[in-house]
Short mmCIF file of C-alpha atoms in Angstrom, two decimals:
data_model
loop_
_atom_site.label_atom_id
_atom_site.label_comp_id
_atom_site.label_asym_id
_atom_site.label_seq_id
_atom_site.Cartn_x
_atom_site.Cartn_y
_atom_site.Cartn_z
CA UNK A 1 0.00 0.00 0.00
CA UNK A 2 1.31 3.45 -0.93
CA UNK A 3 0.63 5.68 2.06
CA UNK A 4 -0.81 9.13 1.53
CA UNK A 5 1.86 10.57 3.83
CA UNK A 6 4.10 8.26 5.84
CA UNK A 7 4.93 10.48 8.81
CA UNK A 8 6.87 7.72 10.51
CA UNK A 9 9.15 7.34 7.49
CA UNK A 10 9.66 11.10 7.27
CA UNK A 11 10.44 11.34 10.97
CA UNK A 12 12.86 8.42 10.87
CA UNK A 13 15.06 10.27 8.36
CA UNK A 14 15.76 12.77 11.16
CA UNK A 15 15.42 10.48 14.15
CA UNK A 16 18.90 10.94 15.59
CA UNK A 17 18.69 14.73 15.29
CA UNK A 18 15.25 14.78 16.89
CA UNK A 19 16.37 12.57 19.76
CA UNK A 20 19.35 14.86 20.32
CA UNK A 21 17.02 17.90 20.32
CA UNK A 22 14.64 16.28 22.81
CA UNK A 23 17.54 15.26 25.02
CA UNK A 24 18.88 18.80 24.95
CA UNK A 25 15.55 20.16 26.16
CA UNK A 26 15.09 17.47 28.82
CA UNK A 27 18.59 17.99 30.17
CA UNK A 28 18.12 21.77 30.25
CA UNK A 29 15.23 21.57 32.71
CA UNK A 30 13.62 24.54 30.90
CA UNK A 31 10.43 23.69 29.00
CA UNK A 32 8.57 26.91 28.13
CA UNK A 33 9.88 30.21 26.80
CA UNK A 34 13.57 29.39 26.65
CA UNK A 35 16.51 29.17 24.29
CA UNK A 36 14.87 26.74 21.86
CA UNK A 37 11.91 29.04 21.28
CA UNK A 38 14.22 32.02 20.86
CA UNK A 39 16.34 30.03 18.42
CA UNK A 40 13.40 28.83 16.34
CA UNK A 41 11.77 32.25 16.19
CA UNK A 42 15.04 33.78 15.02
CA UNK A 43 15.72 31.03 12.46
CA UNK A 44 12.21 30.91 11.04
CA UNK A 45 12.04 34.70 10.72
CA UNK A 46 15.36 34.58 8.86
CA UNK A 47 14.06 31.77 6.65
CA UNK A 48 10.94 33.77 5.73
CA UNK A 49 12.85 37.04 5.42
CA UNK A 50 10.85 38.79 8.13
CA UNK A 51 11.92 40.83 11.12
CA UNK A 52 9.87 38.91 13.68
CA UNK A 53 8.45 35.46 14.37
CA UNK A 54 6.17 34.76 17.32
CA UNK A 55 5.66 31.10 18.20
CA UNK A 56 2.15 30.09 19.29
CA UNK A 57 0.23 26.93 20.11
CA UNK A 58 -1.23 26.19 16.67
CA UNK A 59 -2.13 27.62 13.29
CA UNK A 60 -5.65 28.69 14.24
CA UNK A 61 -4.27 30.72 17.13
CA UNK A 62 -1.73 32.28 14.78
CA UNK A 63 -4.58 33.73 12.71
CA UNK A 64 -6.99 34.61 15.49
CA UNK A 65 -4.36 36.21 17.72
CA UNK A 66 -3.17 38.42 14.86
CA UNK A 67 -6.71 39.65 14.25
CA UNK A 68 -7.14 40.17 18.01
CA UNK A 69 -3.90 42.13 18.15
CA UNK A 70 -5.10 44.45 15.39
CA UNK A 71 -8.26 45.03 17.41
CA UNK A 72 -6.20 45.86 20.50
CA UNK A 73 -4.17 48.29 18.39
CA UNK A 74 -7.31 49.98 17.08
CA UNK A 75 -6.89 48.79 13.50
CA UNK A 76 -9.96 46.55 13.50
CA UNK A 77 -13.34 46.78 15.26
CA UNK A 78 -16.23 44.42 15.91
CA UNK A 79 -18.20 43.73 12.75
CA UNK A 80 -15.48 44.75 10.31
CA UNK A 81 -15.42 42.67 7.14
CA UNK A 82 -12.53 40.35 6.32
CA UNK A 83 -12.37 38.89 2.81
CA UNK A 84 -11.38 35.21 2.73
CA UNK A 85 -11.46 32.40 0.12
CA UNK A 86 -14.71 30.43 0.17
CA UNK A 87 -12.90 27.11 -0.42
CA UNK A 88 -10.41 27.29 2.43
CA UNK A 89 -10.19 24.98 5.41
CA UNK A 90 -12.67 26.20 8.01
CA UNK A 91 -9.91 27.40 10.39
CA UNK A 92 -9.36 30.49 8.24
CA UNK A 93 -12.99 31.48 8.76
CA UNK A 94 -13.13 30.40 12.40
CA UNK A 95 -10.33 32.87 13.19
CA UNK A 96 -12.39 35.72 11.73
CA UNK A 97 -15.64 34.93 13.49
CA UNK A 98 -13.87 34.18 16.79
CA UNK A 99 -12.75 37.82 16.82
CA UNK A 100 -16.30 39.09 16.20
CA UNK A 101 -15.40 40.09 12.67
CA UNK A 102 -17.43 39.31 9.56
CA UNK A 103 -16.09 36.79 7.03
CA UNK A 104 -16.82 37.66 3.39
CA UNK A 105 -16.39 34.54 1.28
CA UNK A 106 -14.96 34.97 -2.22
CA UNK A 107 -14.80 32.38 -4.98
CA UNK A 108 -11.31 31.11 -5.95
CA UNK A 109 -9.71 30.66 -9.32
CA UNK A 110 -10.92 27.30 -10.72
CA UNK A 111 -7.35 26.44 -11.78
CA UNK A 112 -5.11 27.59 -8.91
CA UNK A 113 -7.60 27.11 -6.01
CA UNK A 114 -6.60 30.58 -4.74
CA UNK A 115 -8.43 33.91 -4.65
CA UNK A 116 -7.52 36.53 -7.23
CA UNK A 117 -7.20 40.28 -6.97
CA UNK A 118 -10.14 40.60 -9.35
CA UNK A 119 -12.35 38.51 -7.11
CA UNK A 120 -11.25 40.41 -4.02
CA UNK A 121 -11.86 43.78 -5.69
CA UNK A 122 -15.47 42.85 -6.47
CA UNK A 123 -16.09 41.99 -2.80
CA UNK A 124 -14.69 45.17 -1.21
CA UNK A 125 -17.28 47.35 0.56
CA UNK A 126 -17.01 50.37 2.87
CA UNK A 127 -16.93 47.88 5.77
CA UNK A 128 -13.94 45.91 4.45
CA UNK A 129 -10.89 46.30 6.67
CA UNK A 130 -8.72 43.25 5.97
CA UNK A 131 -7.89 40.53 3.48
CA UNK A 132 -7.03 36.96 4.46
CA UNK A 133 -5.57 35.26 1.36
CA UNK A 134 -4.90 31.54 1.78
CA UNK A 135 -1.99 29.89 -0.04
CA UNK A 136 -4.00 26.73 -0.46
CA UNK A 137 -2.31 23.36 -0.91
CA UNK A 138 1.11 25.07 -0.91
CA UNK A 139 0.72 27.51 -3.80
CA UNK A 140 1.07 31.23 -3.24
CA UNK A 141 -1.89 33.39 -4.15
CA UNK A 142 -1.07 36.24 -6.54
CA UNK A 143 0.35 38.39 -3.76
CA UNK A 144 1.82 41.25 -5.87
CA UNK A 145 -1.64 42.08 -7.26
CA UNK A 146 -3.40 41.44 -3.95
CA UNK A 147 -0.97 43.69 -2.06
CA UNK A 148 -1.34 46.46 -4.64
CA UNK A 149 -5.11 46.28 -4.23
CA UNK A 150 -4.83 46.25 -0.44
CA UNK A 151 -2.65 49.33 -0.39
CA UNK A 152 -5.00 51.18 -2.74
CA UNK A 153 -7.87 50.58 -0.31
CA UNK A 154 -5.93 50.84 2.97
CA UNK A 155 -6.60 47.23 3.93
CA UNK A 156 -4.65 44.97 6.29
CA UNK A 157 -3.39 41.69 4.83
CA UNK A 158 -3.03 38.52 6.90
CA UNK A 159 -1.61 35.60 4.93
CA UNK A 160 -2.86 32.16 5.86
CA UNK A 161 0.44 30.41 5.15
CA UNK A 162 -0.42 27.23 7.04
CA UNK A 163 0.30 25.05 4.00
CA UNK A 164 2.98 27.05 2.23
CA UNK A 165 6.23 27.06 4.21
CA UNK A 166 8.95 27.88 1.68
CA UNK A 167 6.71 28.93 -1.24
CA UNK A 168 8.29 31.85 -3.05
CA UNK A 169 7.45 34.46 -5.66
CA UNK A 170 9.93 36.97 -7.02
CA UNK A 171 12.43 36.16 -4.28
CA UNK A 172 9.92 36.79 -1.49
CA UNK A 173 8.63 33.88 0.59
CA UNK A 174 5.24 33.09 2.04
CA UNK A 175 4.92 34.93 5.32
CA UNK A 176 6.70 38.06 4.08
CA UNK A 177 4.05 39.50 1.76
CA UNK A 178 1.29 40.74 4.01
CA UNK A 179 1.26 42.79 7.19
CA UNK A 180 1.45 39.47 9.01
CA UNK A 181 1.13 35.75 8.32
CA UNK A 182 -0.09 32.76 10.28
CA UNK A 183 1.63 29.38 10.01
CA UNK A 184 0.59 25.94 11.18
CA UNK A 185 3.14 23.30 12.11
CA UNK A 186 0.64 20.50 12.50
CA UNK A 187 2.58 17.24 11.99
CA UNK A 188 1.34 16.71 8.43
CA UNK A 189 2.47 20.12 7.20
CA UNK A 190 5.62 20.55 5.07
CA UNK A 191 7.28 21.89 8.21
CA UNK A 192 5.56 19.88 10.89
CA UNK A 193 6.13 19.57 14.61
CA UNK A 194 5.63 16.37 16.59
CA UNK A 195 2.39 17.80 17.92
CA UNK A 196 0.46 21.04 17.54
CA UNK A 197 2.41 24.24 16.95
CA UNK A 198 2.14 27.50 15.04
CA UNK A 199 3.77 30.87 14.45
CA UNK A 200 3.15 34.39 13.20
CA UNK A 201 5.60 36.33 11.06
CA UNK A 202 5.60 40.09 10.59
CA UNK A 203 7.82 43.10 10.01
CA UNK A 204 5.74 45.26 12.38
CA UNK A 205 7.50 45.65 15.73
CA UNK A 206 4.42 46.95 17.55
CA UNK A 207 2.33 44.04 16.32
CA UNK A 208 5.04 41.55 17.29
CA UNK A 209 5.22 42.92 20.83
CA UNK A 210 1.44 42.85 21.18
CA UNK A 211 1.31 39.25 19.98
CA UNK A 212 4.08 38.21 22.35
CA UNK A 213 1.90 39.43 25.21
CA UNK A 214 -1.42 38.09 23.92
CA UNK A 215 -0.06 34.53 23.64
CA UNK A 216 1.13 34.73 27.27
CA UNK A 217 -2.00 35.72 29.21
CA UNK A 218 -1.70 39.27 27.87
CA UNK A 219 1.52 39.77 29.80
CA UNK A 220 4.92 41.17 28.89
CA UNK A 221 6.03 40.94 32.51
CA UNK A 222 4.97 38.21 34.93
CA UNK A 223 1.87 39.13 36.94
CA UNK A 224 1.35 42.35 34.94
CA UNK A 225 -1.37 41.84 32.35
CA UNK A 226 -1.82 44.51 29.70
CA UNK A 227 -4.41 42.59 27.66
CA UNK A 228 -7.05 39.90 28.15
CA UNK A 229 -4.77 37.34 26.62
CA UNK A 230 -4.68 33.57 26.23
CA UNK A 231 -2.26 30.74 26.84
CA UNK A 232 -0.94 29.84 23.40
CA UNK A 233 2.79 29.30 23.71
CA UNK A 234 5.05 27.25 21.46
CA UNK A 235 6.82 25.04 24.00
CA UNK A 236 10.53 24.32 24.07
CA UNK A 237 10.47 20.73 22.86
CA UNK A 238 8.35 21.50 19.80
CA UNK A 239 10.56 24.51 19.04
CA UNK A 240 13.61 22.24 19.25
CA UNK A 241 12.00 19.71 16.89
CA UNK A 242 11.08 22.47 14.45
CA UNK A 243 14.65 23.78 14.41
CA UNK A 244 15.76 20.32 13.25
CA UNK A 245 13.04 19.98 10.65
CA UNK A 246 13.57 23.50 9.30
CA UNK A 247 17.06 22.46 8.22
CA UNK A 248 15.54 19.66 6.14
CA UNK A 249 12.71 21.71 4.64
CA UNK A 250 14.51 22.86 1.44
CA UNK A 251 15.43 19.29 0.50
CA UNK A 252 11.92 18.06 1.28
CA UNK A 253 10.46 20.85 -0.87
CA UNK A 254 12.69 19.85 -3.77
CA UNK A 255 11.50 16.26 -3.48
CA UNK A 256 7.83 17.29 -3.39
CA UNK A 257 8.31 19.26 -6.59
CA UNK A 258 10.03 16.31 -8.24
CA UNK A 259 7.04 14.10 -7.42
CA UNK A 260 4.64 16.78 -8.70
CA UNK A 261 6.52 16.95 -12.01
CA UNK A 262 6.19 13.19 -12.41
CA UNK A 263 2.46 13.38 -11.74
CA UNK A 264 1.97 16.28 -14.14
CA UNK A 265 4.01 14.75 -16.95
CA UNK A 266 2.73 11.22 -16.47
CA UNK A 267 -1.00 11.48 -15.74
CA UNK A 268 -2.95 11.81 -18.98
CA UNK A 269 -6.39 10.53 -18.03
CA UNK A 270 -9.07 12.85 -19.49
CA UNK A 271 -11.35 11.96 -16.57
CA UNK A 272 -9.26 14.12 -14.21
CA UNK A 273 -8.13 17.74 -14.13
CA UNK A 274 -4.61 18.31 -12.87
CA UNK A 275 -3.57 21.31 -10.74
CA UNK A 276 -2.09 24.35 -12.46
CA UNK A 277 1.63 24.83 -11.98
CA UNK A 278 4.12 26.59 -14.21
CA UNK A 279 7.17 24.97 -12.56
CA UNK A 280 7.59 28.14 -10.54
CA UNK A 281 8.87 28.23 -7.00
CA UNK A 282 5.56 29.64 -5.77
CA UNK A 283 4.25 26.08 -5.17
CA UNK A 284 5.64 23.72 -2.50
CA UNK A 285 3.01 20.98 -2.97
CA UNK A 286 1.81 20.47 0.54
CA UNK A 287 -0.89 18.61 -1.36
CA UNK A 288 -1.23 17.45 -4.96
CA UNK A 289 -4.92 17.92 -5.68
CA UNK A 290 -6.70 16.84 -8.84
CA UNK A 291 -10.38 17.27 -9.68
CA UNK A 292 -12.86 14.79 -11.10
CA UNK A 293 -16.64 14.52 -11.18
CA UNK A 294 -16.11 10.79 -10.57
CA UNK A 295 -14.30 11.18 -7.25
CA UNK A 296 -15.91 8.35 -5.34
CA UNK A 297 -15.26 5.86 -8.14
CA UNK A 298 -11.68 7.07 -8.65
CA UNK A 299 -10.89 6.92 -4.95
CA UNK A 300 -12.23 3.37 -4.76
CA UNK A 301 -10.27 2.40 -7.90
CA UNK A 302 -7.03 3.74 -6.40
CA UNK A 303 -7.67 2.07 -3.04
CA UNK A 304 -8.10 -1.28 -4.77
CA UNK A 305 -4.72 -0.73 -6.46
CA UNK A 306 -2.93 0.04 -3.23
CA UNK A 307 -2.97 3.84 -3.41
CA UNK A 308 -4.28 5.83 -0.44
CA UNK A 309 -5.88 9.18 -1.12
CA UNK A 310 -7.62 11.87 0.96
CA UNK A 311 -10.22 14.56 0.32
CA UNK A 312 -9.27 18.14 1.22
CA UNK A 313 -12.02 19.12 1.95
CA UNK A 314 -15.34 17.28 1.51
CA UNK A 315 -17.69 19.99 2.84
CA UNK A 316 -17.53 23.67 1.91
CA UNK A 317 -17.38 26.02 4.92
CA UNK A 318 -20.68 27.72 4.06
CA UNK A 319 -22.36 24.30 4.14
CA UNK A 320 -21.04 23.46 7.61
CA UNK A 321 -23.41 23.39 10.59
CA UNK A 322 -21.16 25.91 12.33
CA UNK A 323 -22.02 28.52 9.68
CA UNK A 324 -25.74 28.14 9.03
CA UNK A 325 -25.87 31.93 8.58
CA UNK A 326 -23.81 31.47 5.39
CA UNK A 327 -25.85 28.55 4.08
CA UNK A 328 -27.80 30.64 1.57
CA UNK A 329 -24.65 31.69 -0.30
CA UNK A 330 -24.37 30.47 -3.88
CA UNK A 331 -20.72 29.67 -4.59
CA UNK A 332 -20.68 27.26 -7.54
CA UNK A 333 -16.91 27.16 -8.09
CA UNK A 334 -16.28 26.41 -4.42
CA UNK A 335 -19.07 23.86 -4.22
CA UNK A 336 -17.81 22.04 -7.31
CA UNK A 337 -14.29 21.93 -5.90
CA UNK A 338 -15.44 20.44 -2.62
CA UNK A 339 -17.38 17.81 -4.56
CA UNK A 340 -14.53 16.94 -6.94
CA UNK A 341 -11.12 17.40 -5.27
CA UNK A 342 -8.95 14.38 -4.48
CA UNK A 343 -5.42 14.47 -3.05
CA UNK A 344 -2.82 11.99 -4.30
CA UNK A 345 0.04 10.67 -2.14
CA UNK A 346 2.72 13.30 -1.55
CA UNK A 347 5.63 12.73 0.81
CA UNK A 348 9.33 13.61 0.72
CA UNK A 349 10.12 9.94 1.32
CA UNK A 350 7.93 8.73 -1.56
CA UNK A 351 10.02 6.87 -4.16
CA UNK A 352 9.95 7.27 -7.93
CA UNK A 353 8.66 3.70 -8.19
CA UNK A 354 5.76 4.49 -5.86
CA UNK A 355 5.04 7.69 -7.76
CA UNK A 356 4.90 5.82 -11.07
CA UNK A 357 2.55 3.27 -9.52
CA UNK A 358 0.21 6.12 -8.62
CA UNK A 359 0.48 7.52 -12.15
CA UNK A 360 -0.35 4.13 -13.66
CA UNK A 361 -3.27 3.64 -11.31
CA UNK A 362 -4.78 7.02 -12.17
CA UNK A 363 -4.28 6.45 -15.89
CA UNK A 364 -5.97 3.06 -15.58
CA UNK A 365 -9.20 4.56 -14.26
CA UNK A 366 -12.21 4.38 -16.58
CA UNK A 367 -14.91 6.95 -15.83
#
């Protein structure tokens, strides 16, 4: 069986380094807010090209705390509209509503899965205060055009970079385009911890300081609380693991792109639509997602041939029970995507032989 993502195999390639990192933390006797966190924040900021990185508990907190910080700084207010892709994972929208802001769902490009500046422009109203572009599946949205539009309208930009660690456009990486960016280091991400973890990157010193307090009970100094904060701290052992895995990320990204090229050049079944990619560095292939109106049959066909697949994501956010107030929206592109997307195996430890088996299995499907 070809696994969708063999996390054990990926982890074993770094096992000795991870054990050494864990041992270092255990022997230090310091488990929260220490040298490992400082080291990771410095190294990840340098990797992204930003001035600051603030480690937090998970990717959802990275988004919601940034929006909360902008409210504390007077840049956002209750009810303000935040434009977000309609086809994103629900966490992007949860972060907006959790801060008592209003999510405005915009249809994505049917080829890249990402929102476009044109789509965003059509959704801007006098109540719009921020944009939340999502670099879905590992491909950067068209950030030069989106940033130009944002600056024309005086809008804040928060990148949801949860799936795009290392994606680049014009020499600038994900996390360094907007006013801030939220990252997830969930274990299955391209840069994944061995548990939940997240981070925010920014070049805004005031925002960074506010976030550092908000994640720590609203406190810069112990027992002095400037904000009604939360407990969302990236702990020392996960920071140590992430420092190890960050060193391997460029090589893993290269391998993901190699696998994607084999899929794109080898799969020629007219029953499926392949993702758009111009061999540019803007895509890091967190997921390789094709589309087919025959998804159930294709998934069963691949399973029978020893190929595991997943669906990202089966239910559109505006059709979720959590968002009944959005249920009347008509979003045909988004709805079709959620009915048709299927993710093929994608792992930095996946072999060429396994990749060609997947190609053959997809090509052997009869709609």
